[in-house]
Amino acid sequence: MTTAELTLTAPPGTGAACCAPLVREGIAPDAAAELARAFKALGDPTRVRLLSLVAAHEGAEACVCDLTEPVGLAQPTVSHHLKILVDAGLLTREKRGKWAYYAVVPGALTRLGALLTESTRT
Amino acid sequence: MTTAELTLTAPPGTGAACCAPLVREGIAPDAAAELARAFKALGDPTRVRLLSLVAAHEGAEACVCDLTEPVGLAQPTVSHHLKILVDAGLLTREKRGKWAYYAVVPGALTRLGALLTESTRT
C-alpha cells in the first residue's frame, strides 16, 4: 500500500483505544528507499572514519592522499569508500591537479534527519 | 593504527603541497564502529518508514499496532525492526498495558551527525 492510503484510525480489531492519531503522513516508500541508501553509506566503520577525518581537516576538506594512511587502506579502496559517501550526498569531490579533494556537505546529516522526522509528502 | 598516531603532514612521497592540516583528530575506531551500527539501523527502507511513521504520530509516539498496517508487515517483523531502531538509540520503547509504544528520541540523528563532524576524542 502507499502512504496515501494511511488511515487516521487503528485497523479493525486492534483496539482503537491505544492509538495516537497521525498528524501527517509518513515518508513515501520511494523516498524511504533513497534515504536508506544514504544512511547505509554510513553503516560502515571505515566510511564513518573517513567522513570524520575529512571533517577534521582545515576547511572540512581533505585530499585523498591524506586519508589513506590514517585508515590503513590502499588508495583505490579509500577512493571506493569516498565515492559511496559522495553518491550519498555527504561529501563533494573535486579534482585539482594530481589529487581529488573531498569536502563535507554542511548540514547533510541534519537534512536527512529532517526528512525522516518532518513532513515528508512527495 | 590509532587516531593518536595521526600526523599533521602528508606521508612521505605523496607531495605535501596538496594537503590541508588536521584541525583535530578524527573519530576513534571504536567510536566509528558504534556510530556505523546506528547508521546501519537506518540503512533499510522499512526501518526508515517505521521511524518516519512514529514521528508522524501525535507526540512523536506510536503503538506498534498502528505501524503494521502502513508497512504491510506482520507484527513480529515490525517489532524486530523497531528493536533495531531502539538498540540504535533512535527510538525508545515503553510497554503500557497490552501494547508497546515507540517514541522518537529527539535530536538523536543530529547528535550522531555532530559526533561525526565535531571533535570526537574518546
mmCIF file of C-alpha atoms in Angstrom:
data_model
loop_
_atom_site.group_PDB
_atom_site.id
_atom_site.type_symbol
_atom_site.label_atom_id
_atom_site.label_comp_id
_atom_site.label_asym_id
_atom_site.label_seq_id
_atom_site.Cartn_x
_atom_site.Cartn_y
_atom_site.Cartn_z
ATOM 1 C CA MET A 1 0.000 0.000 0.000
ATOM 2 C CA THR A 2 1.101 3.586 -0.396
ATOM 3 C CA THR A 3 1.272 6.195 2.319
ATOM 4 C CA ALA A 4 -1.703 7.906 0.665
ATOM 5 C CA GLU A 5 -3.773 5.027 1.967
ATOM 6 C CA LEU A 6 -2.761 5.573 5.594
ATOM 7 C CA THR A 7 -5.764 5.931 7.859
ATOM 8 C CA LEU A 8 -6.111 8.010 10.982
ATOM 9 C CA THR A 9 -7.674 5.196 12.957
ATOM 10 C CA ALA A 10 -6.451 1.791 14.080
ATOM 11 C CA PRO A 11 -7.107 -1.220 11.872
ATOM 12 C CA PRO A 12 -10.269 -3.118 12.877
ATOM 13 C CA GLY A 13 -9.794 -5.473 15.788
ATOM 14 C CA THR A 14 -6.601 -3.979 17.162
ATOM 15 C CA GLY A 15 -8.221 -1.878 19.874
ATOM 16 C CA ALA A 16 -8.503 1.746 18.869
ATOM 17 C CA ALA A 17 -8.099 2.999 22.460
ATOM 18 C CA CYS A 18 -4.338 2.535 22.255
ATOM 19 C CA CYS A 19 -3.694 4.735 19.314
ATOM 20 C CA ALA A 20 -2.456 8.290 18.854
ATOM 21 C CA PRO A 21 -3.597 9.938 15.616
ATOM 22 C CA LEU A 22 -1.310 10.636 12.703
ATOM 23 C CA VAL A 23 -0.512 14.341 12.425
ATOM 24 C CA ARG A 24 0.937 13.942 8.933
ATOM 25 C CA GLU A 25 1.840 11.181 6.537
ATOM 26 C CA GLY A 26 4.928 9.065 6.906
ATOM 27 C CA ILE A 27 7.622 9.132 4.270
ATOM 28 C CA ALA A 28 6.722 7.651 0.866
ATOM 29 C CA PRO A 29 8.274 4.246 0.063
ATOM 30 C CA ASP A 30 10.404 5.630 -2.783
ATOM 31 C CA ALA A 31 11.802 8.395 -0.611
ATOM 32 C CA ALA A 32 12.415 5.870 2.173
ATOM 33 C CA ALA A 33 14.494 3.724 -0.170
ATOM 34 C CA GLU A 34 16.542 6.761 -1.178
ATOM 35 C CA LEU A 35 17.121 7.807 2.433
ATOM 36 C CA ALA A 36 18.044 4.263 3.445
ATOM 37 C CA ARG A 37 20.705 4.295 0.744
ATOM 38 C CA ALA A 38 22.245 7.434 2.218
ATOM 39 C CA PHE A 39 22.239 6.028 5.743
ATOM 40 C CA LYS A 40 23.633 2.715 4.517
ATOM 41 C CA ALA A 41 26.627 4.635 3.209
ATOM 42 C CA LEU A 42 27.427 5.432 6.838
ATOM 43 C CA GLY A 43 26.720 1.914 8.064
ATOM 44 C CA ASP A 44 30.365 1.045 7.692
ATOM 45 C CA PRO A 45 33.103 1.924 10.237
ATOM 46 C CA THR A 46 35.683 2.822 7.586
ATOM 47 C CA ARG A 47 33.319 5.281 5.918
ATOM 48 C CA VAL A 48 32.429 6.797 9.291
ATOM 49 C CA ARG A 49 36.154 7.288 9.952
ATOM 50 C CA LEU A 50 36.739 8.792 6.504
ATOM 51 C CA LEU A 51 33.889 11.293 6.845
ATOM 52 C CA SER A 52 35.130 12.222 10.302
ATOM 53 C CA LEU A 53 38.689 12.619 9.014
ATOM 54 C CA VAL A 54 37.601 14.890 6.164
ATOM 55 C CA ALA A 55 35.622 16.968 8.675
ATOM 56 C CA ALA A 56 38.690 17.149 10.931
ATOM 57 C CA HIS A 57 40.804 18.834 8.252
ATOM 58 C CA GLU A 58 41.044 22.601 7.887
ATOM 59 C CA GLY A 59 38.034 23.843 5.946
ATOM 60 C CA ALA A 60 36.382 20.415 6.272
ATOM 61 C CA GLU A 61 38.200 19.402 3.096
ATOM 62 C CA ALA A 62 40.895 16.813 2.576
ATOM 63 C CA CYS A 63 42.981 15.355 -0.195
ATOM 64 C CA VAL A 64 42.602 11.628 -0.750
ATOM 65 C CA CYS A 65 46.359 11.452 -0.181
ATOM 66 C CA ASP A 66 45.769 12.488 3.451
ATOM 67 C CA LEU A 67 43.209 9.809 4.130
ATOM 68 C CA THR A 68 44.888 6.550 3.185
ATOM 69 C CA GLU A 69 47.440 6.481 5.985
ATOM 70 C CA PRO A 70 45.053 7.107 8.920
ATOM 71 C CA VAL A 71 42.677 4.310 7.912
ATOM 72 C CA GLY A 72 45.487 1.973 6.837
ATOM 73 C CA LEU A 73 43.986 1.138 3.443
ATOM 74 C CA ALA A 74 45.229 1.431 -0.148
ATOM 75 C CA GLN A 75 44.149 4.459 -2.165
ATOM 76 C CA PRO A 76 41.801 2.560 -4.530
ATOM 77 C CA THR A 77 39.938 1.158 -1.525
ATOM 78 C CA VAL A 78 39.754 4.566 0.129
ATOM 79 C CA SER A 79 38.565 6.137 -3.140
ATOM 80 C CA HIS A 80 35.860 3.466 -3.413
ATOM 81 C CA HIS A 81 34.572 4.272 0.082
ATOM 82 C CA LEU A 82 34.745 8.013 -0.638
ATOM 83 C CA LYS A 83 32.719 7.559 -3.829
ATOM 84 C CA ILE A 84 29.947 5.900 -1.823
ATOM 85 C CA LEU A 85 29.907 8.912 0.523
ATOM 86 C CA VAL A 86 29.808 11.286 -2.464
ATOM 87 C CA ASP A 87 26.945 9.333 -4.072
ATOM 88 C CA ALA A 88 25.071 9.546 -0.758
ATOM 89 C CA GLY A 89 25.360 13.354 -0.825
ATOM 90 C CA LEU A 90 27.553 13.509 2.267
ATOM 91 C CA LEU A 91 30.781 14.601 0.562
ATOM 92 C CA THR A 92 31.640 16.527 -2.582
ATOM 93 C CA ARG A 93 34.607 15.627 -4.780
ATOM 94 C CA GLU A 94 36.783 17.998 -6.797
ATOM 95 C CA LYS A 95 39.819 17.096 -8.868
ATOM 96 C CA ARG A 96 42.590 19.704 -8.584
ATOM 97 C CA GLY A 97 45.805 18.863 -10.339
ATOM 98 C CA LYS A 98 47.079 15.470 -9.284
ATOM 99 C CA TRP A 99 44.699 14.837 -6.430
ATOM 100 C CA ALA A 100 40.997 14.532 -5.681
ATOM 101 C CA TYR A 101 39.746 16.670 -2.804
ATOM 102 C CA TYR A 102 36.748 15.744 -0.710
ATOM 103 C CA ALA A 103 34.686 18.202 1.322
ATOM 104 C CA VAL A 104 31.906 17.672 3.844
ATOM 105 C CA VAL A 105 28.477 18.845 2.656
ATOM 106 C CA PRO A 106 27.426 21.115 5.541
ATOM 107 C CA GLY A 107 24.252 20.021 7.299
ATOM 108 C CA ALA A 108 23.736 16.947 5.120
ATOM 109 C CA LEU A 109 23.032 14.660 8.042
ATOM 110 C CA THR A 110 20.751 17.170 9.707
ATOM 111 C CA ARG A 111 18.779 17.392 6.473
ATOM 112 C CA LEU A 112 18.476 13.623 6.280
ATOM 113 C CA GLY A 113 17.165 13.622 9.832
ATOM 114 C CA ALA A 114 14.674 16.367 8.988
ATOM 115 C CA LEU A 115 13.403 14.366 6.010
ATOM 116 C CA LEU A 116 12.836 11.479 8.357
ATOM 117 C CA THR A 117 11.010 13.229 11.135
ATOM 118 C CA GLU A 118 9.341 16.211 9.486
ATOM 119 C CA SER A 119 6.628 16.446 6.872
ATOM 120 C CA THR A 120 7.658 14.188 4.036
ATOM 121 C CA ARG A 121 4.933 14.208 1.399
ATOM 122 C CA THR A 122 6.452 13.737 -2.029
ATOM 123 C CA MET B 1 46.928 2.421 13.654
ATOM 124 C CA THR B 2 45.033 4.533 16.126
ATOM 125 C CA THR B 3 43.943 8.126 15.636
ATOM 126 C CA ALA B 4 46.584 9.105 18.200
ATOM 127 C CA GLU B 5 49.174 8.285 15.561
ATOM 128 C CA LEU B 6 47.697 10.687 13.003
ATOM 129 C CA THR B 7 50.262 13.129 11.690
ATOM 130 C CA LEU B 8 49.759 16.677 10.537
ATOM 131 C CA THR B 9 51.762 16.205 7.386
ATOM 132 C CA ALA B 10 51.380 14.055 4.300
ATOM 133 C CA PRO B 11 53.008 10.628 4.197
ATOM 134 C CA PRO B 12 56.447 10.699 2.524
ATOM 135 C CA GLY B 13 56.300 10.703 -1.236
ATOM 136 C CA THR B 14 52.719 11.828 -1.632
ATOM 137 C CA GLY B 15 53.519 15.503 -2.177
ATOM 138 C CA ALA B 16 52.918 17.622 0.900
ATOM 139 C CA ALA B 17 51.851 20.691 -1.101
ATOM 140 C CA CYS B 18 48.391 19.259 -1.615
ATOM 141 C CA CYS B 19 47.452 18.860 1.975
ATOM 142 C CA ALA B 20 45.348 20.863 4.422
ATOM 143 C CA PRO B 21 46.316 20.386 8.068
ATOM 144 C CA LEU B 22 44.203 18.463 10.566
ATOM 145 C CA VAL B 23 42.478 20.831 12.999
ATOM 146 C CA ARG B 24 41.513 17.977 15.331
ATOM 147 C CA GLU B 25 41.626 14.205 15.408
ATOM 148 C CA GLY B 26 39.190 12.053 13.532
ATOM 149 C CA ILE B 27 36.860 9.737 15.370
ATOM 150 C CA ALA B 28 38.430 6.774 17.162
ATOM 151 C CA PRO B 29 37.959 3.353 15.534
ATOM 152 C CA ASP B 30 35.817 2.039 18.406
ATOM 153 C CA ALA B 31 33.514 5.035 18.276
ATOM 154 C CA ALA B 32 33.334 4.731 14.491
ATOM 155 C CA ALA B 33 32.148 1.140 14.792
ATOM 156 C CA GLU B 34 29.465 2.189 17.272
ATOM 157 C CA LEU B 35 28.291 5.046 15.032
ATOM 158 C CA ALA B 36 28.252 2.803 11.963
ATOM 159 C CA ARG B 37 25.962 0.434 13.834
ATOM 160 C CA ALA B 38 23.485 3.248 14.475
ATOM 161 C CA PHE B 39 23.534 4.392 10.853
ATOM 162 C CA LYS B 40 23.233 0.818 9.643
ATOM 163 C CA ALA B 41 19.950 0.608 11.545
ATOM 164 C CA LEU B 42 18.629 3.246 9.138
ATOM 165 C CA GLY B 43 20.144 1.596 6.083
ATOM 166 C CA ASP B 44 16.901 -0.272 5.478
ATOM 167 C CA PRO B 45 13.813 1.223 3.765
ATOM 168 C CA THR B 46 11.353 -0.449 6.143
ATOM 169 C CA ARG B 47 13.092 0.967 9.189
ATOM 170 C CA VAL B 48 13.237 4.406 7.594
ATOM 171 C CA ARG B 49 9.467 4.200 7.027
ATOM 172 C CA LEU B 50 8.832 2.986 10.577
ATOM 173 C CA LEU B 51 10.859 5.807 12.144
ATOM 174 C CA SER B 52 9.094 8.310 9.906
ATOM 175 C CA LEU B 53 5.692 6.847 10.808
ATOM 176 C CA VAL B 54 6.396 7.031 14.537
ATOM 177 C CA ALA B 55 7.493 10.665 14.068
ATOM 178 C CA ALA B 56 4.285 11.375 12.129
ATOM 179 C CA HIS B 57 2.076 10.377 15.048
ATOM 180 C CA GLU B 58 0.862 12.867 17.642
ATOM 181 C CA GLY B 59 3.583 13.394 20.234
ATOM 182 C CA ALA B 60 6.071 11.516 18.004
ATOM 183 C CA GLU B 61 4.903 8.314 19.682
ATOM 184 C CA ALA B 62 3.065 5.355 18.201
ATOM 185 C CA CYS B 63 1.716 1.995 19.249
ATOM 186 C CA VAL B 64 3.147 -0.995 17.422
ATOM 187 C CA CYS B 65 -0.470 -1.781 16.493
ATOM 188 C CA ASP B 66 -0.524 1.398 14.375
ATOM 189 C CA LEU B 67 2.590 0.527 12.430
ATOM 190 C CA THR B 68 1.945 -2.916 10.981
ATOM 191 C CA GLU B 69 -0.757 -1.889 8.515
ATOM 192 C CA PRO B 70 1.095 1.020 6.851
ATOM 193 C CA VAL B 71 4.205 -1.030 6.144
ATOM 194 C CA GLY B 72 2.242 -4.174 5.255
ATOM 195 C CA LEU B 73 4.238 -6.483 7.510
ATOM 196 C CA ALA B 74 3.309 -8.835 10.361
ATOM 197 C CA GLN B 75 3.711 -7.563 13.910
ATOM 198 C CA PRO B 76 6.705 -9.802 14.811
ATOM 199 C CA THR B 77 8.584 -8.480 11.788
ATOM 200 C CA VAL B 78 7.694 -4.890 12.638
ATOM 201 C CA SER B 79 8.717 -5.444 16.273
ATOM 202 C CA HIS B 80 12.049 -6.858 15.096
ATOM 203 C CA HIS B 81 12.735 -3.743 13.002
ATOM 204 C CA LEU B 82 11.644 -1.482 15.853
ATOM 205 C CA LYS B 83 14.009 -3.250 18.259
ATOM 206 C CA ILE B 84 16.918 -2.481 15.933
ATOM 207 C CA LEU B 85 15.920 1.206 15.981
ATOM 208 C CA VAL B 86 15.661 1.127 19.788
ATOM 209 C CA ASP B 87 19.086 -0.546 20.090
ATOM 210 C CA ALA B 88 20.489 2.182 17.838
ATOM 211 C CA GLY B 89 19.205 4.855 20.234
ATOM 212 C CA LEU B 90 16.764 6.314 17.702
ATOM 213 C CA LEU B 91 13.538 5.196 19.384
ATOM 214 C CA THR B 92 12.506 4.424 22.945
ATOM 215 C CA ARG B 93 10.120 1.589 23.808
ATOM 216 C CA GLU B 94 7.599 1.503 26.641
ATOM 217 C CA LYS B 95 5.124 -1.271 27.396
ATOM 218 C CA ARG B 96 1.754 0.095 28.527
ATOM 219 C CA GLY B 97 -0.962 -2.498 29.071
ATOM 220 C CA LYS B 98 -1.381 -4.673 26.031
ATOM 221 C CA TRP B 99 0.799 -2.704 23.634
ATOM 222 C CA ALA B 100 4.367 -1.488 23.209
ATOM 223 C CA TYR B 101 4.725 2.212 22.409
ATOM 224 C CA TYR B 102 7.639 3.643 20.496
ATOM 225 C CA ALA B 103 8.755 7.261 20.658
ATOM 226 C CA VAL B 104 11.322 9.189 18.641
ATOM 227 C CA VAL B 105 14.406 10.233 20.614
ATOM 228 C CA PRO B 106 14.531 13.981 19.887
ATOM 229 C CA GLY B 107 17.691 15.124 18.175
ATOM 230 C CA ALA B 108 19.227 11.638 18.006
ATOM 231 C CA LEU B 109 20.242 11.975 14.367
ATOM 232 C CA THR B 110 21.585 15.476 14.853
ATOM 233 C CA ARG B 111 23.729 14.152 17.700
ATOM 234 C CA LEU B 112 25.066 11.332 15.526
ATOM 235 C CA GLY B 113 25.957 13.917 12.899
ATOM 236 C CA ALA B 114 27.697 16.067 15.491
ATOM 237 C CA LEU B 115 29.753 13.089 16.684
ATOM 238 C CA LEU B 116 30.851 12.583 13.108
ATOM 239 C CA THR B 117 31.840 16.096 12.236
ATOM 240 C CA GLU B 118 32.814 17.720 15.530
ATOM 241 C CA SER B 119 35.593 16.995 17.990
ATOM 242 C CA THR B 120 35.454 13.300 18.744
ATOM 243 C CA ARG B 121 38.314 12.391 21.030
ATOM 244 C CA THR B 122 37.317 9.463 23.233
#
